[in-house]
Amino acid sequence: VAASSSAASASAVSGTLASSAAAGATTTIAASGSAVPATLPSGWLSTNPTAVPLSGINAAAPSASTQPLPSPSPAGTKPSHIPNAPGLPNAASIVVANYPALDKTPPTNSPEVQQWIAEVAASGVNIPTWSPNVAGGCAANPQAVADKSRCWWTCGGCTNATDVTTCPGKLHWGLTYDDGPAPYTPDLLNYLDSVNLKATFYVVGSRALSYPGLLQEEYLKGHEIAVHTWAHPQLTTLTNDQIIAELGWTKKIIKDVLGVTPLYMRPPYGDIDDRVRAICKAMNLIPVMWTRLSPTSTFDTADFDVHGGTATVSTVLSNWQGILANATSLNTGFIVLEHDLFQQTVEIATGYVLPDALAFTPKLTIEPVGTCLGLPAADSYIETNDNTTNPLPLQASSAPGSSGSSSSSGNSTAQSTSSAPAAHLTSGSLLALAAAFGAA
C-alpha cells in the first residue's frame, strides 16, 4: 500500500488547496460536478459498506437527513472514563444571552474578559508586544514572515517546545476533528462507537453553545474535548485582548456544559506564533497542530474544501493515501487535520478514511491526542489533571510527551489564511459555515 501511495505523497500530503491562494500562488482544483470522476485511489484497502457513493459527496449534494440531536444529560451525570471527574452541570439551564454573539470575536470590555486579561497579566508569562498581523496571510505580512523570532507556523512551519505536532509512538495516529459539534457529528460518533475508536474534538465555542447536549454526548462517550476558539478567527490577526476573549469564552462554555476545562487547544488554520503561544500558556492551554513534513507539506486531508467545491473527494482520498505513505516512514506517530462540521467531511471520514485506516498494514494505533501522548484521559482537563505527572502549561517548559524544541523550516505557507464574514447558526439546521470558517 505504501508503495502504491508514494506517488501521491509528493503533492497530496498537504495544505495546498486553500493555502496556495493565501501564499499568492495559483492552484486549480476541479470543482464538484465536473467531468473529473470520483474514484478510489489504487490500493485502497477498505470501505464502509454503507458509505455514500463517492459521486454523491460534493458541494452540490442535497442535505442528508440528520439524527435527532441529543438533549442535555441530567445534571450530575459522570463520565465513566474519568473516575475523578465532577458531575455534569445542568446544561439545560444555560442562558444563551449570557454569552457572546455566535461566530463573532467577543468584545473585550465585558467583566469576564477583563478578569481573564488581569489573570494573564498576573501569570508572569512574557507576552510579546508586536502588532497583530493583517488579513491576507504571508504575502500581506512580509515583515512578520521575515521576523523568525515570531515563530509563525503558518509561514514556514515554525514550532516550539510547547507545540504538540506528532504522537511519540511510531504508527500512532492522534485522531482529531475540528469545528463542531454540528448536526452530522452524531453520524461520526455512531461510527466511532461501532469500531471502538475515540478521538479528540476541537470545539468551537459558538457550536458548544448551540449544541450543548451533543458536546456532552461526545464527552460521555469517552472522546477528548479541546478548545478551538469562539468564532474561528486567525488568531495572529487579533489583539492580545481579543485572543484572550476568544479562548476564555470557549473555555467557559465548555466548562459550563461539561464541568471541566480543557488543557488542549488548536488554533484555527494553524495560525499561531509566539505571541499567541504565550497567551495560550498564560491561560493554561497547550497548542496541538497537525504533522508537517516541510513548509508546504502537512498532514491535511483538505476534507473541509469539498463542502465549498474547491476540492473533490478524489483529491481528499489521494491526500489521505499520501499521508499514510509518509506516516510509515516517520519514526514517530502523526496527527491529521480533519473536520466534523459538514455532511461531506463526516461522509468521507466514516465511509472511506477510517475504514481504510483500520485495514492498513502495519496496524495503526488510532487514539485521541492525549492518549497518544501517553497520558490518562483525566490529564486533559484542569479539574482532573494530575500535576505530579503532567504539569499545567503555565508551569511546563514543553508539551506533554514532547522532546522537540523551537525550529523553523522556511517561509512558505501551507495553510489557508483567507478571511470571511461571520455566519450565524439557526436552530435545527446547519448553515454554510464555510463562509465563516475558511479551511481549518
Short mmCIF file of C-alpha atoms in Angstrom, two decimals, residues 48 50 65-70 177 182-199 201 214 217-218 221 223 340 346 349-351 354 358:
data_model
loop_
_atom_site.label_atom_id
_atom_site.label_comp_id
_atom_site.label_asym_id
_atom_site.label_seq_id
_atom_site.Cartn_x
_atom_site.Cartn_y
_atom_site.Cartn_z
CA ASN A 48 -17.69 1.09 4.84
CA THR A 50 -22.93 1.76 3.98
CA SER A 65 -31.25 13.63 6.88
CA THR A 66 -29.75 14.12 10.32
CA GLN A 67 -30.28 12.19 13.51
CA PRO A 68 -32.21 13.82 16.33
CA LEU A 69 -29.80 15.91 18.35
CA PRO A 70 -29.40 14.78 21.96
CA TYR A 177 -11.87 16.54 14.27
CA ALA A 182 -22.55 20.02 14.38
CA PRO A 183 -25.67 18.22 13.12
CA TYR A 184 -23.71 15.47 11.30
CA THR A 185 -21.42 14.81 14.26
CA PRO A 186 -23.80 12.08 15.57
CA ASP A 187 -23.13 10.05 12.42
CA LEU A 188 -19.41 10.23 13.16
CA LEU A 189 -19.93 9.34 16.83
CA ASN A 190 -22.02 6.30 15.88
CA TYR A 191 -19.35 5.04 13.52
CA LEU A 192 -16.58 5.60 16.05
CA ASP A 193 -18.65 3.62 18.56
CA SER A 194 -19.14 0.78 16.07
CA VAL A 195 -15.38 0.36 15.58
CA ASN A 196 -14.42 1.17 19.19
CA LEU A 197 -12.42 4.33 18.41
CA LYS A 198 -12.02 7.54 20.39
CA ALA A 199 -10.98 10.93 19.04
CA PHE A 201 -12.73 17.07 19.15
CA LEU A 214 -24.15 16.94 21.63
CA GLU A 217 -22.50 13.13 24.36
CA GLU A 218 -19.01 13.40 22.86
CA LYS A 221 -18.69 8.57 25.13
CA HIS A 223 -13.80 11.36 23.48
CA ASP A 340 -16.81 17.08 11.70
CA VAL A 346 -18.32 13.13 8.02
CA ALA A 349 -14.38 10.00 7.37
CA THR A 350 -16.92 7.27 8.10
CA GLY A 351 -17.22 5.86 4.60
CA LEU A 354 -11.45 5.42 8.81
CA LEU A 358 -8.45 0.25 10.19
#
